[in-house]
């Protein structure tokens, strides 16, 4: 590939690559690339043939007025397009927006992506903008179908959490001795449901780790006593359920026996990224209870310790660090945030 200097030094004999803008536009048009250019002084928009096909304009409609162009945009999307264009004009920035067209067939919805930037300014005022336009109808329909499926799955998952909790409660009605177990089980289930709601809100993408941790402990009424330091770390769904259960167990344990069981105690909850392996996306969590009552290490292994051990084994790590200090529990373990 030649450098800019070599390109500029080519003789102007008509044989150099793209000797004119006309030739370049012709090549792009032949490749189906829709081009547009706005002239703000004349309030006109120019399109190449490929753009006319995308915008459903008559072939050869080189120029249309702003008013004619805006008539091609769906009425529900017009205001957002105008806002985006004004932002680009005001900041000498880019415009990138998707909108629906007022097609000839009202039964069919066509989506286009309209992107570009202000290219010229005269004495500080915008003169022109140019860019590309392409059809994104298929992608939008696929996304809408995917969103519909995700909403239905999320709704069914929410119902499933409710059904499982109800089954546990009804099953324990004739067994009073099981009531404490059912209450604990339902509390864990509620934490999972809350985390699932957050994932749904984030459309199953990475979420701020601080938001996730706060959502887990907030129902317990102790969020103001758990000081969360996660910076701008993000967390995916790979270890989400495990993290939720671990935080729930640590918080409820602190409420019953640890630093949150009195009026003075608090918890320092810290997350940090491990950079040993840039592809591992691992996060180190430390839970430090402060100013709690004296704690004695339990003699039996409950659900929480079993969960921590299984988490470590699944990732091939050493056993999690769990220490019972005089002021409260200290815990350190790793989670996999998931691959971006």
Short mmCIF file of C-alpha atoms in Angstrom, two decimals:
data_model
loop_
_atom_site.label_atom_id
_atom_site.label_comp_id
_atom_site.label_asym_id
_atom_site.label_seq_id
_atom_site.Cartn_x
_atom_site.Cartn_y
_atom_site.Cartn_z
CA UNK A 1 0.00 0.00 0.00
CA UNK A 2 1.45 3.38 -1.03
CA UNK A 3 2.02 6.19 1.43
CA UNK A 4 0.21 9.54 1.30
CA UNK A 5 3.38 11.14 -0.09
CA UNK A 6 3.63 8.54 -2.87
CA UNK A 7 -0.05 8.99 -3.70
CA UNK A 8 0.30 12.77 -3.90
CA UNK A 9 3.34 12.45 -6.18
CA UNK A 10 1.47 10.46 -8.84
CA UNK A 11 1.19 12.29 -12.19
CA UNK A 12 -2.21 13.76 -12.93
CA UNK A 13 -2.65 11.89 -16.19
CA UNK A 14 -5.93 10.21 -15.31
CA UNK A 15 -4.29 6.84 -14.62
CA UNK A 16 -3.85 7.21 -10.88
CA UNK A 17 -6.30 5.38 -8.56
CA UNK A 18 -9.59 7.30 -8.20
CA UNK A 19 -8.42 10.25 -10.28
CA UNK A 20 -11.65 12.06 -9.50
CA UNK A 21 -14.43 12.08 -6.96
CA UNK A 22 -16.72 10.97 -9.78
CA UNK A 23 -14.70 7.78 -10.27
CA UNK A 24 -14.65 7.05 -6.55
CA UNK A 25 -18.39 7.57 -6.23
CA UNK A 26 -18.93 5.34 -9.22
CA UNK A 27 -16.91 2.55 -7.60
CA UNK A 28 -18.82 2.88 -4.33
CA UNK A 29 -22.14 2.94 -6.14
CA UNK A 30 -21.23 -0.20 -8.06
CA UNK A 31 -20.45 -1.85 -4.73
CA UNK A 32 -23.88 -0.99 -3.39
CA UNK A 33 -22.61 1.62 -0.91
CA UNK A 34 -25.27 4.26 -0.35
CA UNK A 35 -23.81 7.79 -0.15
CA UNK A 36 -25.54 10.99 0.92
CA UNK A 37 -24.46 14.61 1.17
CA UNK A 38 -26.29 17.52 2.75
CA UNK A 39 -25.87 21.13 1.70
CA UNK A 40 -27.17 23.30 4.52
CA UNK A 41 -27.17 26.54 2.51
CA UNK A 42 -29.42 25.10 -0.21
CA UNK A 43 -31.27 22.82 2.22
CA UNK A 44 -30.83 19.89 -0.14
CA UNK A 45 -29.72 16.29 0.22
CA UNK A 46 -27.92 14.43 -2.56
CA UNK A 47 -27.93 10.64 -2.97
CA UNK A 48 -26.12 8.23 -5.24
CA UNK A 49 -28.06 5.48 -6.98
CA UNK A 50 -27.34 2.93 -4.23
CA UNK A 51 -28.70 5.32 -1.59
CA UNK A 52 -31.81 5.94 -3.71
CA UNK A 53 -32.45 2.21 -3.71
CA UNK A 54 -32.00 1.99 0.06
CA UNK A 55 -34.19 5.04 0.73
CA UNK A 56 -36.82 3.90 -1.78
CA UNK A 57 -36.39 7.08 -3.82
CA UNK A 58 -36.91 7.25 -7.60
CA UNK A 59 -33.83 6.21 -9.55
CA UNK A 60 -31.78 9.26 -10.44
CA UNK A 61 -33.29 11.48 -7.74
CA UNK A 62 -29.92 13.12 -7.21
CA UNK A 63 -31.21 15.94 -5.04
CA UNK A 64 -34.21 16.32 -2.77
CA UNK A 65 -35.09 19.15 -0.44
CA UNK A 66 -34.82 18.80 3.33
CA UNK A 67 -38.60 18.75 3.52
CA UNK A 68 -38.84 15.97 0.93
CA UNK A 69 -36.14 13.99 2.68
CA UNK A 70 -37.84 14.29 6.08
CA UNK A 71 -41.06 13.03 4.52
CA UNK A 72 -39.31 9.71 3.92
CA UNK A 73 -38.68 9.28 7.68
CA UNK A 74 -41.32 7.65 9.85
CA UNK A 75 -43.18 10.26 11.89
CA UNK A 76 -42.32 8.52 15.18
CA UNK A 77 -38.58 8.69 14.38
CA UNK A 78 -38.38 12.15 12.80
CA UNK A 79 -37.88 14.16 16.00
CA UNK A 80 -35.00 11.93 17.12
CA UNK A 81 -33.34 12.25 13.70
CA UNK A 82 -33.64 16.04 13.80
CA UNK A 83 -32.19 16.10 17.31
CA UNK A 84 -29.22 13.93 16.27
CA UNK A 85 -28.54 16.10 13.23
CA UNK A 86 -28.59 19.30 15.29
CA UNK A 87 -26.18 17.78 17.80
CA UNK A 88 -23.80 16.89 14.97
CA UNK A 89 -24.06 20.37 13.50
CA UNK A 90 -23.57 22.09 16.84
CA UNK A 91 -20.55 20.07 17.90
CA UNK A 92 -18.92 19.40 14.53
CA UNK A 93 -19.42 15.77 15.41
CA UNK A 94 -20.82 12.63 13.95
CA UNK A 95 -24.37 11.56 13.29
CA UNK A 96 -25.34 7.90 13.58
CA UNK A 97 -28.98 6.97 13.88
CA UNK A 98 -31.33 4.23 12.80
CA UNK A 99 -34.85 5.09 11.73
CA UNK A 100 -37.84 3.69 9.87
CA UNK A 101 -38.89 4.80 6.41
CA UNK A 102 -42.33 5.76 5.20
CA UNK A 103 -42.35 3.04 2.58
CA UNK A 104 -44.78 2.59 -0.25
CA UNK A 105 -46.16 -0.55 1.37
CA UNK A 106 -47.52 0.29 4.87
CA UNK A 107 -47.51 -3.42 5.75
CA UNK A 108 -43.73 -3.55 5.54
CA UNK A 109 -41.39 -1.71 7.92
CA UNK A 110 -37.96 -0.81 6.58
CA UNK A 111 -35.11 0.30 8.83
CA UNK A 112 -32.00 2.17 7.68
CA UNK A 113 -28.80 3.26 9.40
CA UNK A 114 -27.89 6.85 8.52
CA UNK A 115 -24.38 7.85 9.56
CA UNK A 116 -21.83 10.53 8.69
CA UNK A 117 -20.32 13.76 9.91
CA UNK A 118 -20.10 17.49 9.22
CA UNK A 119 -17.37 17.81 6.60
CA UNK A 120 -17.01 21.51 5.88
CA UNK A 121 -17.42 24.74 7.80
CA UNK A 122 -17.35 28.28 6.52
CA UNK A 123 -16.48 31.00 9.03
CA UNK A 124 -17.51 28.75 11.87
CA UNK A 125 -20.84 27.75 10.34
CA UNK A 126 -21.60 24.25 9.04
CA UNK A 127 -21.77 24.02 5.25
CA UNK A 128 -21.99 20.33 4.41
CA UNK A 129 -22.34 16.90 5.92
CA UNK A 130 -21.77 13.57 4.21
CA UNK A 131 -21.97 9.91 5.02
CA UNK A 132 -23.42 6.53 4.16
CA UNK A 133 -26.82 4.88 4.50
CA UNK A 134 -27.59 1.17 4.48
CA UNK A 135 -30.52 -1.12 5.11
CA UNK A 136 -30.62 -2.73 8.57
CA UNK A 137 -34.14 -4.16 8.40
CA UNK A 138 -33.11 -7.81 8.76
CA UNK A 139 -30.91 -7.07 11.77
CA UNK A 140 -33.63 -5.04 13.47
CA UNK A 141 -36.20 -7.79 12.95
CA UNK A 142 -33.77 -10.38 14.31
CA UNK A 143 -33.11 -8.17 17.34
CA UNK A 144 -36.82 -7.65 17.96
CA UNK A 145 -37.41 -11.41 17.78
CA UNK A 146 -34.51 -11.99 20.17
CA UNK A 147 -35.81 -9.34 22.59
CA UNK A 148 -39.27 -10.90 22.52
CA UNK A 149 -37.81 -14.32 23.29
CA UNK A 150 -35.68 -12.94 26.13
CA UNK A 151 -38.69 -11.18 27.67
CA UNK A 152 -40.70 -14.39 27.53
CA UNK A 153 -37.84 -16.40 29.07
CA UNK A 154 -37.37 -13.77 31.79
CA UNK A 155 -41.09 -13.86 32.57
CA UNK A 156 -41.06 -17.64 32.83
CA UNK A 157 -37.95 -17.59 35.02
CA UNK A 158 -39.63 -15.13 37.38
CA UNK A 159 -42.67 -17.39 37.56
CA UNK A 160 -40.40 -20.37 38.20
CA UNK A 161 -38.75 -18.65 41.17
CA UNK A 162 -42.20 -17.93 42.58
CA UNK A 163 -43.44 -21.49 42.01
CA UNK A 164 -40.37 -23.08 43.62
CA UNK A 165 -40.72 -20.82 46.67
CA UNK A 166 -44.41 -21.65 46.97
CA UNK A 167 -43.75 -25.39 46.72
CA UNK A 168 -41.21 -25.16 49.52
CA UNK A 169 -43.61 -23.16 51.72
CA UNK A 170 -46.56 -25.50 51.15
CA UNK A 171 -44.40 -28.58 51.69
CA UNK A 172 -43.34 -27.27 55.10
CA UNK A 173 -46.86 -26.54 56.35
CA UNK A 174 -47.24 -30.01 57.82
CA UNK A 175 -43.65 -30.01 59.12
CA UNK A 176 -43.16 -27.08 61.54
CA UNK A 177 -39.60 -28.21 62.22
CA UNK A 178 -38.75 -27.39 58.57
CA UNK A 179 -39.89 -23.77 58.80
CA UNK A 180 -36.38 -22.31 59.51
CA UNK A 181 -34.98 -24.24 56.56
CA UNK A 182 -37.73 -22.99 54.24
CA UNK A 183 -37.18 -19.39 55.33
CA UNK A 184 -33.46 -19.68 54.60
CA UNK A 185 -34.14 -21.37 51.27
CA UNK A 186 -36.63 -18.70 50.21
CA UNK A 187 -34.19 -15.96 51.18
CA UNK A 188 -31.54 -17.50 48.92
CA UNK A 189 -34.09 -17.87 46.16
CA UNK A 190 -35.09 -14.21 46.47
CA UNK A 191 -31.45 -13.15 46.10
CA UNK A 192 -31.13 -15.17 42.91
CA UNK A 193 -34.37 -13.65 41.62
CA UNK A 194 -33.12 -10.12 42.33
CA UNK A 195 -29.86 -10.79 40.48
CA UNK A 196 -31.82 -12.30 37.59
CA UNK A 197 -33.92 -9.13 37.38
CA UNK A 198 -30.75 -7.05 37.17
CA UNK A 199 -29.38 -9.25 34.39
CA UNK A 200 -32.65 -8.84 32.52
CA UNK A 201 -32.47 -5.06 32.90
CA UNK A 202 -28.95 -5.14 31.47
CA UNK A 203 -30.12 -7.36 28.59
CA UNK A 204 -27.80 -10.17 29.74
CA UNK A 205 -24.71 -8.03 29.20
CA UNK A 206 -21.95 -7.06 31.60
CA UNK A 207 -23.18 -5.03 34.55
CA UNK A 208 -21.45 -2.79 37.11
CA UNK A 209 -20.22 -5.06 39.88
CA UNK A 210 -21.09 -2.48 42.53
CA UNK A 211 -24.72 -2.46 41.34
CA UNK A 212 -24.90 -6.26 41.46
CA UNK A 213 -23.48 -6.47 45.00
CA UNK A 214 -25.79 -3.71 46.19
CA UNK A 215 -28.83 -5.43 44.69
CA UNK A 216 -28.00 -8.64 46.58
CA UNK A 217 -27.60 -7.14 50.06
CA UNK A 218 -30.21 -4.38 49.83
CA UNK A 219 -33.20 -6.66 50.67
CA UNK A 220 -31.45 -7.57 53.94
CA UNK A 221 -31.61 -3.95 55.10
CA UNK A 222 -27.87 -3.61 55.74
CA UNK A 223 -26.66 -1.90 52.57
CA UNK A 224 -25.63 1.22 54.50
CA UNK A 225 -23.31 -0.87 56.69
CA UNK A 226 -21.58 -2.74 53.86
CA UNK A 227 -19.04 -0.47 52.20
CA UNK A 228 -18.63 -1.70 48.62
CA UNK A 229 -15.51 -0.78 46.66
CA UNK A 230 -15.66 -2.16 43.12
CA UNK A 231 -14.44 0.81 41.10
CA UNK A 232 -15.69 0.54 37.52
CA UNK A 233 -15.39 -3.26 37.34
CA UNK A 234 -18.00 -5.05 35.26
CA UNK A 235 -19.35 -8.54 35.80
CA UNK A 236 -20.90 -11.02 33.36
CA UNK A 237 -23.26 -13.92 33.85
CA UNK A 238 -20.59 -16.66 34.05
CA UNK A 239 -20.28 -16.66 37.85
CA UNK A 240 -23.20 -14.37 38.60
CA UNK A 241 -25.36 -16.90 40.43
CA UNK A 242 -22.43 -18.13 42.50
CA UNK A 243 -21.41 -14.60 43.47
CA UNK A 244 -24.99 -13.81 44.46
CA UNK A 245 -25.24 -16.87 46.70
CA UNK A 246 -21.83 -16.21 48.28
CA UNK A 247 -22.68 -12.59 49.09
CA UNK A 248 -26.06 -13.64 50.44
CA UNK A 249 -24.49 -16.25 52.72
CA UNK A 250 -21.82 -13.87 54.00
CA UNK A 251 -24.33 -11.10 54.66
CA UNK A 252 -26.89 -13.30 56.42
CA UNK A 253 -24.13 -14.91 58.49
CA UNK A 254 -22.90 -11.45 59.51
CA UNK A 255 -26.46 -10.50 60.46
CA UNK A 256 -26.88 -13.55 62.67
CA UNK A 257 -23.45 -13.94 64.23
CA UNK A 258 -21.00 -11.39 62.85
CA UNK A 259 -20.33 -7.70 62.50
CA UNK A 260 -23.87 -6.86 61.41
CA UNK A 261 -25.45 -8.48 64.46
CA UNK A 262 -24.66 -5.47 66.67
CA UNK A 263 -25.08 -1.73 66.19
CA UNK A 264 -21.41 -0.84 65.70
CA UNK A 265 -20.16 -3.37 63.18
CA UNK A 266 -19.67 -2.93 59.45
CA UNK A 267 -18.24 -4.77 56.46
CA UNK A 268 -15.60 -3.72 53.94
CA UNK A 269 -16.38 -5.46 50.64
CA UNK A 270 -13.72 -4.98 47.98
CA UNK A 271 -13.36 -6.25 44.41
CA UNK A 272 -10.25 -5.94 42.28
CA UNK A 273 -9.21 -7.21 38.88
CA UNK A 274 -6.46 -9.83 38.65
CA UNK A 275 -4.08 -8.95 35.84
CA UNK A 276 -1.94 -12.08 36.02
CA UNK A 277 -3.70 -13.48 32.96
CA UNK A 278 -5.37 -10.88 30.71
CA UNK A 279 -7.63 -13.56 29.25
CA UNK A 280 -8.86 -14.96 32.56
CA UNK A 281 -11.11 -12.00 33.48
CA UNK A 282 -10.86 -12.99 37.12
CA UNK A 283 -11.86 -10.81 40.04
CA UNK A 284 -10.63 -11.08 43.62
CA UNK A 285 -13.23 -10.44 46.32
CA UNK A 286 -12.37 -9.70 49.94
CA UNK A 287 -14.96 -9.56 52.72
CA UNK A 288 -13.71 -8.04 55.97
CA UNK A 289 -16.00 -7.68 58.98
CA UNK A 290 -15.14 -4.84 61.36
CA UNK A 291 -16.10 -4.14 65.00
CA UNK A 292 -18.24 -7.23 65.33
CA UNK A 293 -18.61 -9.48 68.38
CA UNK A 294 -15.99 -12.18 69.01
CA UNK A 295 -16.45 -14.96 66.48
CA UNK A 296 -15.75 -18.66 66.96
CA UNK A 297 -15.04 -20.87 63.98
CA UNK A 298 -17.90 -23.34 63.45
CA UNK A 299 -17.27 -27.02 64.01
CA UNK A 300 -19.47 -28.19 61.14
CA UNK A 301 -19.51 -27.22 57.48
CA UNK A 302 -22.66 -25.39 56.47
CA UNK A 303 -24.02 -24.39 53.09
CA UNK A 304 -21.80 -21.31 52.85
CA UNK A 305 -18.47 -23.10 53.33
CA UNK A 306 -19.52 -25.91 51.01
CA UNK A 307 -20.40 -23.33 48.35
CA UNK A 308 -17.04 -21.56 48.70
CA UNK A 309 -15.09 -24.80 48.39
CA UNK A 310 -17.00 -25.92 45.31
CA UNK A 311 -16.44 -22.56 43.67
CA UNK A 312 -12.68 -22.82 44.20
CA UNK A 313 -12.50 -26.40 42.92
CA UNK A 314 -14.49 -25.54 39.80
CA UNK A 315 -11.90 -22.94 38.81
CA UNK A 316 -8.91 -25.05 39.87
CA UNK A 317 -7.90 -22.67 42.66
CA UNK A 318 -6.70 -23.32 46.14
CA UNK A 319 -9.32 -23.44 48.87
CA UNK A 320 -10.79 -19.99 49.62
CA UNK A 321 -9.24 -18.04 52.47
CA UNK A 322 -11.70 -17.97 55.37
CA UNK A 323 -10.45 -16.69 58.71
CA UNK A 324 -12.35 -15.98 61.92
CA UNK A 325 -10.70 -12.89 63.36
CA UNK A 326 -11.53 -11.40 66.73
CA UNK A 327 -13.47 -8.58 65.06
CA UNK A 328 -15.28 -10.77 62.57
CA UNK A 329 -15.03 -12.98 59.54
CA UNK A 330 -12.46 -12.42 56.80
CA UNK A 331 -12.96 -14.09 53.42
CA UNK A 332 -11.03 -13.90 50.16
CA UNK A 333 -11.83 -15.76 46.93
CA UNK A 334 -11.84 -15.44 43.17
CA UNK A 335 -14.63 -15.19 40.64
CA UNK A 336 -14.61 -15.36 36.89
CA UNK A 337 -16.20 -12.24 35.48
CA UNK A 338 -16.73 -13.83 32.08
CA UNK A 339 -15.22 -13.12 28.68
CA UNK A 340 -16.21 -9.95 26.87
#
